[in-house]
mmCIF file of C-alpha atoms in Angstrom:
data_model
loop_
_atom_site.group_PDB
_atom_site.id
_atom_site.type_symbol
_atom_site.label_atom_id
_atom_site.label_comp_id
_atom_site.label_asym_id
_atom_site.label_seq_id
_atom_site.Cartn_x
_atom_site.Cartn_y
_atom_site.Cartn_z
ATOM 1 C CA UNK A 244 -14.147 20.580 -4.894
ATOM 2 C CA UNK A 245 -10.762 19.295 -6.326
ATOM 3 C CA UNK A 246 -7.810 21.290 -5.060
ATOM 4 C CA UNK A 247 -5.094 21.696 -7.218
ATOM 5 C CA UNK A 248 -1.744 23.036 -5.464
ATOM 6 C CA UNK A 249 1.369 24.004 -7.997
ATOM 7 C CA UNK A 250 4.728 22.545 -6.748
ATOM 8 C CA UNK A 251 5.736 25.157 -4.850
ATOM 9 C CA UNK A 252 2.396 25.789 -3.073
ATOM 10 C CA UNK A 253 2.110 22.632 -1.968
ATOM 11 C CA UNK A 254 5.792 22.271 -0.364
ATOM 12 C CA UNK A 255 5.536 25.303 1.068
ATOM 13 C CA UNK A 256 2.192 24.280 3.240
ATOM 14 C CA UNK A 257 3.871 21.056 4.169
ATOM 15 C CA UNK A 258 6.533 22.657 5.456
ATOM 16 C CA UNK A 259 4.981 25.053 7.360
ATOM 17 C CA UNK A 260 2.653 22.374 8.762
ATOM 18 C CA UNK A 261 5.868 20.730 10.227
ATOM 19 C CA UNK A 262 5.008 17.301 7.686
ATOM 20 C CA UNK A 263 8.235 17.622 6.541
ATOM 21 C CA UNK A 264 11.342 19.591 6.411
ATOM 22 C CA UNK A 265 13.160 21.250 4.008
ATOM 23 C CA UNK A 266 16.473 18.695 4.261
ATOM 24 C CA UNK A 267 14.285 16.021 3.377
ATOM 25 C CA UNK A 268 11.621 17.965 1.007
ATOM 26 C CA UNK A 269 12.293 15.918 -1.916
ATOM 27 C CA UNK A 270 12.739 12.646 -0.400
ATOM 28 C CA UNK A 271 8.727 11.658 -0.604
ATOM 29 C CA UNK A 272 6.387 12.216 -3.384
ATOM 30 C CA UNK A 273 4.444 15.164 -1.454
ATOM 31 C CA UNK A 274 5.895 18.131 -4.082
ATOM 32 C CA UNK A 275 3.397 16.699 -6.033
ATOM 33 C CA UNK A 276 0.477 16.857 -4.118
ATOM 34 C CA UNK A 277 -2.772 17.594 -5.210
ATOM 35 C CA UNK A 278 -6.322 16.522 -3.446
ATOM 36 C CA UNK A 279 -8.669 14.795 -5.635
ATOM 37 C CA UNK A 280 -12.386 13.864 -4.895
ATOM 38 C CA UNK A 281 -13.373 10.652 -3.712
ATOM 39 C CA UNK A 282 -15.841 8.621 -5.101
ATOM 40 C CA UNK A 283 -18.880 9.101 -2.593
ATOM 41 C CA UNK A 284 -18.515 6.421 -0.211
ATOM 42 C CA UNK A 285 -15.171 5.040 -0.391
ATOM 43 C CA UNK A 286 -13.942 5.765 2.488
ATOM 44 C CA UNK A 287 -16.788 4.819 4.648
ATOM 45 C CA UNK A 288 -17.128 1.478 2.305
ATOM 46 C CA UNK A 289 -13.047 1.378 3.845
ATOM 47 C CA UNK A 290 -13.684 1.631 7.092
ATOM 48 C CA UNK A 291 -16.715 -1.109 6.630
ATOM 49 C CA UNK A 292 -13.932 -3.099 5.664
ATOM 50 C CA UNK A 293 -11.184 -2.800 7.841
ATOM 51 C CA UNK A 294 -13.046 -2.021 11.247
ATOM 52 C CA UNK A 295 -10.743 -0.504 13.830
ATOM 53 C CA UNK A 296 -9.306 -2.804 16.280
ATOM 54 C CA UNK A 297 -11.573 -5.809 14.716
ATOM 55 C CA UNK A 298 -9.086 -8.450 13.505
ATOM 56 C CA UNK A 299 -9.264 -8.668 9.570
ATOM 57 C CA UNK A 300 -11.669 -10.752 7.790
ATOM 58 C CA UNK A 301 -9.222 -13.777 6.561
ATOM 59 C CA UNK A 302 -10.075 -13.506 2.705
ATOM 60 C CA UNK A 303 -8.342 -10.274 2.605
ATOM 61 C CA UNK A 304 -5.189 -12.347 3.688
ATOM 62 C CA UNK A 305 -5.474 -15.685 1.214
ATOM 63 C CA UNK A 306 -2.487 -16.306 0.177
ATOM 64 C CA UNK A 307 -3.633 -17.182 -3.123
ATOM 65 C CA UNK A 308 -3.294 -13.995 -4.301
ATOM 66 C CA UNK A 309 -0.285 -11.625 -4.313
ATOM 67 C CA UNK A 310 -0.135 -8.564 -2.799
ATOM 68 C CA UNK A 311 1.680 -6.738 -5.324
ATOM 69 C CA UNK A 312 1.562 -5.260 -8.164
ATOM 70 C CA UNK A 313 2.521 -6.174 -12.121
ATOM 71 C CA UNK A 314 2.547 -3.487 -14.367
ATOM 72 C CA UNK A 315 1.962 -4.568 -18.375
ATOM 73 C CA UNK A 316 2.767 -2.060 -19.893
ATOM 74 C CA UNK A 317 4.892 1.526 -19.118
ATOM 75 C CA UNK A 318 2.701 4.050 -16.660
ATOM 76 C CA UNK A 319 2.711 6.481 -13.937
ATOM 77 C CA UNK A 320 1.785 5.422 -10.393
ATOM 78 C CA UNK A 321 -0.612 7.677 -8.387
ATOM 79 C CA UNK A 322 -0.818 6.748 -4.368
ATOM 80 C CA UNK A 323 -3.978 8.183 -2.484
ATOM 81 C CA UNK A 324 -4.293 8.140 1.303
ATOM 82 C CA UNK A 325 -7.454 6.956 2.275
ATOM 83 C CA UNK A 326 -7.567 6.422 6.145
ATOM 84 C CA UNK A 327 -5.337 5.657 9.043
ATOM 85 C CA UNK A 328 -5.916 4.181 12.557
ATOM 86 C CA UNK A 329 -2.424 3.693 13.530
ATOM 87 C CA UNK A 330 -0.884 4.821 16.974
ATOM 88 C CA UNK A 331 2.358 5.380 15.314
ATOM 89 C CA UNK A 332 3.931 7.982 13.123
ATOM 90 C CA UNK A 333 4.672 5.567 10.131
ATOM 91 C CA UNK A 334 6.534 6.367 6.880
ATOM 92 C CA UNK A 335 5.258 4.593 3.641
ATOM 93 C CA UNK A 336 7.273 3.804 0.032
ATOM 94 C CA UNK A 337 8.004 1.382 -2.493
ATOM 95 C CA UNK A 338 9.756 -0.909 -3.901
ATOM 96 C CA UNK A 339 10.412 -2.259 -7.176
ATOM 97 C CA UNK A 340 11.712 -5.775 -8.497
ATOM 98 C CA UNK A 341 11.908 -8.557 -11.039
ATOM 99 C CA UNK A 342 9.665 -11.601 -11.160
ATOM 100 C CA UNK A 343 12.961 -13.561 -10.307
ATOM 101 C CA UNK A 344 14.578 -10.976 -7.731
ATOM 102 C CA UNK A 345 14.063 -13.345 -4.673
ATOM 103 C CA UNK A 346 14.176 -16.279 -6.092
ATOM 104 C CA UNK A 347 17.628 -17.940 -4.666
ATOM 105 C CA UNK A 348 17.531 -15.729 -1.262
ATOM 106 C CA UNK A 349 15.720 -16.733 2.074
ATOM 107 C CA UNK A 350 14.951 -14.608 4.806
ATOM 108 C CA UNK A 351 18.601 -14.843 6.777
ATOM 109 C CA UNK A 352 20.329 -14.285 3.333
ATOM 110 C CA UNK A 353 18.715 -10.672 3.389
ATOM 111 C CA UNK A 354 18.661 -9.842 6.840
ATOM 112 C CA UNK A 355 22.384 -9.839 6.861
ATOM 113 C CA UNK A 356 22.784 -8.565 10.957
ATOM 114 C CA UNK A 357 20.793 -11.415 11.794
ATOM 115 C CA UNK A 358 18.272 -9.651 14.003
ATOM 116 C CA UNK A 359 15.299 -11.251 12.746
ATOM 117 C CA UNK A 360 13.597 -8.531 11.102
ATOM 118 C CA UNK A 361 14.189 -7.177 7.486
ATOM 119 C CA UNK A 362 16.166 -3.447 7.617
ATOM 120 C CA UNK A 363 14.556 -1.015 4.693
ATOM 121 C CA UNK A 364 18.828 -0.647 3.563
ATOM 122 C CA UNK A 365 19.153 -4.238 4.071
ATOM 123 C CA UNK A 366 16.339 -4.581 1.181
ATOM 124 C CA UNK A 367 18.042 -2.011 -0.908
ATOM 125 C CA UNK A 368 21.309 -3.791 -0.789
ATOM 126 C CA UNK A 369 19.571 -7.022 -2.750
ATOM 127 C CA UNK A 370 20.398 -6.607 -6.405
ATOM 128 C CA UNK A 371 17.707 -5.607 -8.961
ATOM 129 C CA UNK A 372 16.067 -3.647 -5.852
ATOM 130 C CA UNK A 373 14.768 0.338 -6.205
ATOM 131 C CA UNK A 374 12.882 1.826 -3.805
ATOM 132 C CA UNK A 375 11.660 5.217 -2.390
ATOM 133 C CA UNK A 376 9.502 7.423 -0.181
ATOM 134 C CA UNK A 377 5.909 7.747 -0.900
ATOM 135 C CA UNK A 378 4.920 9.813 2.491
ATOM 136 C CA UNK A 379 7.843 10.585 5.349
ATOM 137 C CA UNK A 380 4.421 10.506 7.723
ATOM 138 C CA UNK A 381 1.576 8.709 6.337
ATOM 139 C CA UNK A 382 -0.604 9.967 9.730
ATOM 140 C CA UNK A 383 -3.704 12.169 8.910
ATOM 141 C CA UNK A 384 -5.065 15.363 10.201
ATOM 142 C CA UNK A 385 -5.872 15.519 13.958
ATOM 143 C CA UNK A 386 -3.547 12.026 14.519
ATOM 144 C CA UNK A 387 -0.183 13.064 14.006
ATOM 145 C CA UNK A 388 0.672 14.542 10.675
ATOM 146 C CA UNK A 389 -1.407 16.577 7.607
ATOM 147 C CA UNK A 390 -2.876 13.839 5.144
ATOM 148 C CA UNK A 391 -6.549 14.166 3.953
ATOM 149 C CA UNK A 392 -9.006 11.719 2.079
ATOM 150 C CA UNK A 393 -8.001 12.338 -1.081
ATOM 151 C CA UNK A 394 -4.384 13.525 -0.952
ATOM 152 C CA UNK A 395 -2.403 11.603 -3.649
ATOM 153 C CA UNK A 396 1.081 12.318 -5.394
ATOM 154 C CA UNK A 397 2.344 11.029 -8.115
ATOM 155 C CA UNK A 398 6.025 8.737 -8.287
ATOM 156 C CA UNK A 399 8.705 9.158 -10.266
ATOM 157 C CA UNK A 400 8.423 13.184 -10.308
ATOM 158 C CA UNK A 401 5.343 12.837 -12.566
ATOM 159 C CA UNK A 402 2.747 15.792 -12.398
ATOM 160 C CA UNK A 403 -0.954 15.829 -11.476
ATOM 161 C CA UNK A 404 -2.736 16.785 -14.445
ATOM 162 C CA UNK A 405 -6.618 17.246 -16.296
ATOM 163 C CA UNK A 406 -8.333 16.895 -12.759
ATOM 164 C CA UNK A 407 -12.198 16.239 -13.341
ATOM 165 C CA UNK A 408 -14.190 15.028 -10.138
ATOM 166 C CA UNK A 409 -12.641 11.750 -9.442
ATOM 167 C CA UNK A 410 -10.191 11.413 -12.479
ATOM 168 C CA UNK A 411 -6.937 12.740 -13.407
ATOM 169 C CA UNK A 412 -4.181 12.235 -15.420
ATOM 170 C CA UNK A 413 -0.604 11.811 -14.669
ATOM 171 C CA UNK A 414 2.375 12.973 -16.832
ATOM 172 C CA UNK A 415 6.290 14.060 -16.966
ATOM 173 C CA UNK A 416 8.501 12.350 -14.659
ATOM 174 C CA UNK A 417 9.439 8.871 -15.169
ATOM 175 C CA UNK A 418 7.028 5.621 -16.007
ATOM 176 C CA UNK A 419 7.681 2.354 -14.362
ATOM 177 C CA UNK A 420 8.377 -0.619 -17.365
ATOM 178 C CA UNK A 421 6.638 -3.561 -18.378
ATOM 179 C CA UNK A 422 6.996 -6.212 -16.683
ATOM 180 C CA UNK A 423 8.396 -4.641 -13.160
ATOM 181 C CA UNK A 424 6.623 -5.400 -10.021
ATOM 182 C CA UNK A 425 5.842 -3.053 -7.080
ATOM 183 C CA UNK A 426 5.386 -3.440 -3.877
ATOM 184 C CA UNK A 427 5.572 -1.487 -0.658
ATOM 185 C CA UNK A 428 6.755 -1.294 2.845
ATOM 186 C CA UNK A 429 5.424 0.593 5.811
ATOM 187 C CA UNK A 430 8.581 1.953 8.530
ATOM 188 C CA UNK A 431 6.893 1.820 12.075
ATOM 189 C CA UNK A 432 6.991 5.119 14.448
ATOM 190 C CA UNK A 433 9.989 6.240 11.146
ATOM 191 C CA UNK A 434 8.595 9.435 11.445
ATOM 192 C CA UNK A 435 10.659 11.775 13.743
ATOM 193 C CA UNK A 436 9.686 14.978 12.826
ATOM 194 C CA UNK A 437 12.456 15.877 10.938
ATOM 195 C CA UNK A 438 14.036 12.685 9.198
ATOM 196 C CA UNK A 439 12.457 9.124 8.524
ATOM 197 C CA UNK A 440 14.565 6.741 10.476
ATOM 198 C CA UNK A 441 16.517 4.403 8.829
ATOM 199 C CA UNK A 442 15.845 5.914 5.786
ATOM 200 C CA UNK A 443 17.497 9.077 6.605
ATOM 201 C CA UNK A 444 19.830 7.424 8.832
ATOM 202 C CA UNK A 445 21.385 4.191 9.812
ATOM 203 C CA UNK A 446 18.410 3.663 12.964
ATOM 204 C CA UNK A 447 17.209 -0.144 12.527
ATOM 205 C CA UNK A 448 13.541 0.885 12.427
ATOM 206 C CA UNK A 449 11.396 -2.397 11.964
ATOM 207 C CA UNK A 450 9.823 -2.347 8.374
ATOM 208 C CA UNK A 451 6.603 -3.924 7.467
ATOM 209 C CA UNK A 452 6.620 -5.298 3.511
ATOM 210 C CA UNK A 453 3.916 -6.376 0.755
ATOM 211 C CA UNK A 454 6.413 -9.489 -0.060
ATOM 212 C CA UNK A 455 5.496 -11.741 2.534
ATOM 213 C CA UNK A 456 9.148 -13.769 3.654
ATOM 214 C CA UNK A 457 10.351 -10.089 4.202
ATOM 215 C CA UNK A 458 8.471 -9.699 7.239
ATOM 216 C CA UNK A 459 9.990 -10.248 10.934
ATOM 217 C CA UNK A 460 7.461 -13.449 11.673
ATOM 218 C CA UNK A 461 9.766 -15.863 9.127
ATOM 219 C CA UNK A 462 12.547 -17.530 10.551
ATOM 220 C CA UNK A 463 16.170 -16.867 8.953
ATOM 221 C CA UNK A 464 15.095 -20.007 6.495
ATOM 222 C CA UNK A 465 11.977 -18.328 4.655
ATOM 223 C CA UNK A 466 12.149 -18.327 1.521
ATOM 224 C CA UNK A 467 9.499 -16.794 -1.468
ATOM 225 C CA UNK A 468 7.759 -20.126 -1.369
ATOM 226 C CA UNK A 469 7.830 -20.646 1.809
ATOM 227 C CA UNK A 470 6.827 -18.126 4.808
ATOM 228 C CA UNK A 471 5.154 -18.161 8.455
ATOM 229 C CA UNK A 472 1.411 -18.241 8.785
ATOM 230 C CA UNK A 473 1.422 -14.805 10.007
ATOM 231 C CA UNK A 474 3.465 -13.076 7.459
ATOM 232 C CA UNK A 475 1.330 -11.350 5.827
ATOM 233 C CA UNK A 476 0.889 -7.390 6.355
ATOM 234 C CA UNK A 477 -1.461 -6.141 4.035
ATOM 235 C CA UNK A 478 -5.155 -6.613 3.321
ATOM 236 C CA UNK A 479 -5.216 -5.898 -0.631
ATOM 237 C CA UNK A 480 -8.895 -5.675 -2.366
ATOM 238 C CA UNK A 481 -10.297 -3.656 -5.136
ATOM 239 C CA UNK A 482 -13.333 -1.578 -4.838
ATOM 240 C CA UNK A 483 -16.511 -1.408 -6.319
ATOM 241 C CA UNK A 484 -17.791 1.991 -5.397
ATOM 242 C CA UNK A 485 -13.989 3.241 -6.803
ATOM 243 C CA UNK A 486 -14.438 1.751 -9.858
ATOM 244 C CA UNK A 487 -12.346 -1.204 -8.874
ATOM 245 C CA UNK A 488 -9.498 0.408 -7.658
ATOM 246 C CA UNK A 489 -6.896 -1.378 -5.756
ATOM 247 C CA UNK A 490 -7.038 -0.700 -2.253
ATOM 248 C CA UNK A 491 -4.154 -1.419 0.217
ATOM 249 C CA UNK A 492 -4.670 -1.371 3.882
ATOM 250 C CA UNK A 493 -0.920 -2.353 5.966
ATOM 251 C CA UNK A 494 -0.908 -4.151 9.433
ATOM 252 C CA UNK A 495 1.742 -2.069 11.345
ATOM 253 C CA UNK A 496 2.595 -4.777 14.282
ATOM 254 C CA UNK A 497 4.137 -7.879 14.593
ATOM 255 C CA UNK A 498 1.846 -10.677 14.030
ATOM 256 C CA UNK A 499 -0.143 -12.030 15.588
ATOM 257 C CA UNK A 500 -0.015 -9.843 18.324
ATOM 258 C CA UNK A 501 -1.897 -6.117 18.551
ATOM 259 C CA UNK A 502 -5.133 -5.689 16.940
ATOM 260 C CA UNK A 503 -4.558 -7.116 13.618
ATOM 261 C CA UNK A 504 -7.050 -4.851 11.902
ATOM 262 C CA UNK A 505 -4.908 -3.578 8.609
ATOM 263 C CA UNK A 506 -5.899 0.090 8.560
ATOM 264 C CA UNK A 507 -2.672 1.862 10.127
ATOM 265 C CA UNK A 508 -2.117 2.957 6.815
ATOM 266 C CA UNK A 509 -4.971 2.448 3.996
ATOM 267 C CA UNK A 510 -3.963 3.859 0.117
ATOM 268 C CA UNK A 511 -5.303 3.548 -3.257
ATOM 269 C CA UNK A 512 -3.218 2.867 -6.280
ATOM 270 C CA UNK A 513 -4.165 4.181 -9.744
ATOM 271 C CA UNK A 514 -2.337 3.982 -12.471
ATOM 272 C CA UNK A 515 -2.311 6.102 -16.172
ATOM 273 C CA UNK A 516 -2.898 4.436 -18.377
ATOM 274 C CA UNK A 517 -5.911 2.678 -16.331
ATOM 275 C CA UNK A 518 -5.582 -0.606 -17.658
ATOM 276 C CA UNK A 519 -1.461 -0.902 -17.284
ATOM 277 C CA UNK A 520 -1.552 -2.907 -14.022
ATOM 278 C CA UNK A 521 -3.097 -6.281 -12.811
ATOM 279 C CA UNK A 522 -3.482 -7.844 -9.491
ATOM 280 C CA UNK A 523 -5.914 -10.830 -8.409
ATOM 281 C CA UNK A 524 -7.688 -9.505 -5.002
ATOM 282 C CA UNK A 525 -10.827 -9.882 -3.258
ATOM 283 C CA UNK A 526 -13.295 -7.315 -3.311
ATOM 284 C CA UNK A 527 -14.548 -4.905 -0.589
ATOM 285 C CA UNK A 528 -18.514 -5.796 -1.163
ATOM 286 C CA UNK A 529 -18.284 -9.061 -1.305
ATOM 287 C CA UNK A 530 -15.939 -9.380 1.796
ATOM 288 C CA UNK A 531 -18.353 -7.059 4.087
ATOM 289 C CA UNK A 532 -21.111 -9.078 2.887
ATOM 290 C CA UNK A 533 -19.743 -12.239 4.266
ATOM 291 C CA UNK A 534 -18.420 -10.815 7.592
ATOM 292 C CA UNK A 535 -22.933 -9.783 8.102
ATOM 293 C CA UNK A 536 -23.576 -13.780 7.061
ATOM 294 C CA UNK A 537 -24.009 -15.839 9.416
ATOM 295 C CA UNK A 538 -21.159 -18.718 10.618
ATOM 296 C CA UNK A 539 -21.428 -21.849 8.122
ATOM 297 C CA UNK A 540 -21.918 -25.003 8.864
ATOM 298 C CA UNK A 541 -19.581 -28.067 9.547
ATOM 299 C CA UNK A 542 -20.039 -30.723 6.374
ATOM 300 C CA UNK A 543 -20.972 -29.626 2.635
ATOM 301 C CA UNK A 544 -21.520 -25.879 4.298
ATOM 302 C CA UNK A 545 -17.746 -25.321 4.179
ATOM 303 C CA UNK A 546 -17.445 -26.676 0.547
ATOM 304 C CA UNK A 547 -19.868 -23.955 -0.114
ATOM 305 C CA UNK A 548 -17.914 -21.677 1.167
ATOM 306 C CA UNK A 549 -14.767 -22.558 -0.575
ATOM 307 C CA UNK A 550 -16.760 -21.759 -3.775
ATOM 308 C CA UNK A 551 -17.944 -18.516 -2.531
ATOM 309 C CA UNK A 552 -14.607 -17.149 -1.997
ATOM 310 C CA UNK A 553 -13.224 -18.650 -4.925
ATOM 311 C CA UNK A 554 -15.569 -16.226 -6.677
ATOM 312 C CA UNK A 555 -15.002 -13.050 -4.814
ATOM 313 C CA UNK A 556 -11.542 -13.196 -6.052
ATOM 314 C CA UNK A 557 -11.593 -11.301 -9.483
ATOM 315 C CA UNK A 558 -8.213 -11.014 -12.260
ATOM 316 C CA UNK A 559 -8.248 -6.800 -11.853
ATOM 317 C CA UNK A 560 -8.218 -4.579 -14.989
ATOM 318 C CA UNK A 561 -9.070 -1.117 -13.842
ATOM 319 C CA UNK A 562 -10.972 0.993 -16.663
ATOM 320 C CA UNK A 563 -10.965 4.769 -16.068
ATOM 321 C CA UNK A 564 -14.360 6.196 -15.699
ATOM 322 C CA UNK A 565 -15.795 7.412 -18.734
ATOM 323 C CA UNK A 566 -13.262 6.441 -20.384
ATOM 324 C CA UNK A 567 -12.854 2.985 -22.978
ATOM 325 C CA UNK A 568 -10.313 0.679 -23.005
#
């Protein structure tokens, strides 16, 4: 059954299940919380993805494709939590930028205390840079903090509206342009109970991003073109049992060390209208599919393979169920 909380409602349950305070009420996205049904499956077809503690099947990482987003045309963003398997208390939000934001910076130019990893207010400082709080603890029920399958709020102060099953609508608030991109950034062990750290305060928490020279493997020389082998942080896919939604799933530790598994914080992305974003991404069938195959061969095996990942990877165009472009 859908569950729709008003506003006020909503707040007033997070509050009271310690999620967050009322200092920093507004600071996330959760005043507009509502739960919403999930397609039968996806979060098992999730976890068949991103195993806990198994490292990540490579496709989800080519570096062909871009882990963030392009909106083209003017929406709403809705986030879902999915699933979590972190040990921390993380804190997830977003960021937004133009297609030529990073283009003259490297790595040191933004990490301006030179201590090798990328500060959340260092980001903010870079012109053409927004960004904000999605959820001050992105930790689920029973491990940490109060999220559900199914919880999703809506950014830019946008309402939650016409739920039916699966679907919903999104209006009010403020839409995101054409032509911006979005990504997001995961703050590790932010969450303090009262305050996200270094958010909320000047703590140097260690931030995990969806821009890949961001992140604290690069060396002070990394530039957009040009980043470590083990920069990347998220496992992005769309799936077919969501009706191709886009699926995130963040890496929470510094590569390559820990488990490498990219479910510490897992999060769907919808947007309204459906078809007003566009990312090229793997998807979750076919990648499960060819963790079960067996190892290929050395020789004309591989080229094979080449070709078979070449055509998991699909230009995304969501269409909302039920619903014609």
């Amino acid at each position: 059954m859908n569950t729709l909380h008003l506003k006020r409602s909503a707040l007033a349950a997070l509050l009271s299940s310690g999620f967050v305070t009322s200092a920093h009420a507004a600071d996330d996205a959760t005043d507009t919380l509502v739960n919403i049904d999930l397609p039968t499956g996806l979060v098992q077809e999730v976890q068949n993805a991103l195993p806990e503690s198994a490292n990540v099947n490579q496709e989800y990482l080519n570096t062909d494709y871009n882990p963030n987003i392009t909106f083209q045309s003017d929406a709403h963003v809705g986030i879902t939590f999915l699933d979590e398997g972190a040990g921390y208390r993380n804190s997830l939000g977003y960021f937004t930028f133009a297609d030529d934001t990073f283009d003259s910076l490297s790595f040191g130019d933004i990490d301006t205390n030179n201590d090798g990893h990328v500060a959340i207010k260092e980001l903010t400082s870079v012109s053409g840079i927004t960004a904000g709080m999605i959820f001050n603890n992105v930790s689920e029920t029973g491990g940490g903090g109060s999220l559900n399958a199914g919880d999703t709020v809506v950014l830019g102060g946008a309402n939650i509206t016409n739920v039916n099953g699966t679907d919903f609508d999104m209006t009010g608030g403020t839409t995101f342009s054409d032509g911006t991109n979005m990504g997001f950034f995961v703050l590790q062990n932010a969450w303090s109970g009262k305050k996200v750290n270094s958010w909320d305060n000047n703590k140097n928490t260690l931030a995990m991003y969806t821009v890949d020279f961001l992140n604290p493997e690069n060396s002070a020389s990394a530039t957009s073109d040009n980043t470590d082998i083990n920069a990347r942080h998220v496992a992005m896919m769309n799936s077919l049992s969501a009706d191709n939604d886009i699926i995130i799933g963040f890496e929470d530790l510094v590569r390559p060390y820990g488990d490498n598994d990219f479910n510490d914080a897992v999060f769907r992305i919808r947007t309204d209208p459906v078809d007003a974003m566009y990312a090229f991404v793997p998807t979750t069938q076919t990648v499960i599919n060819m963790q079960a195959a067996p190892a290929p061969a050395m020789g004309k095996s591989m080229s094979g393979m080449a070709l078979m990942a070449f055509g998991m990877m699909v230009m995304y165009r969501r269409r909302k169920p039920g619903k014609k472009a």
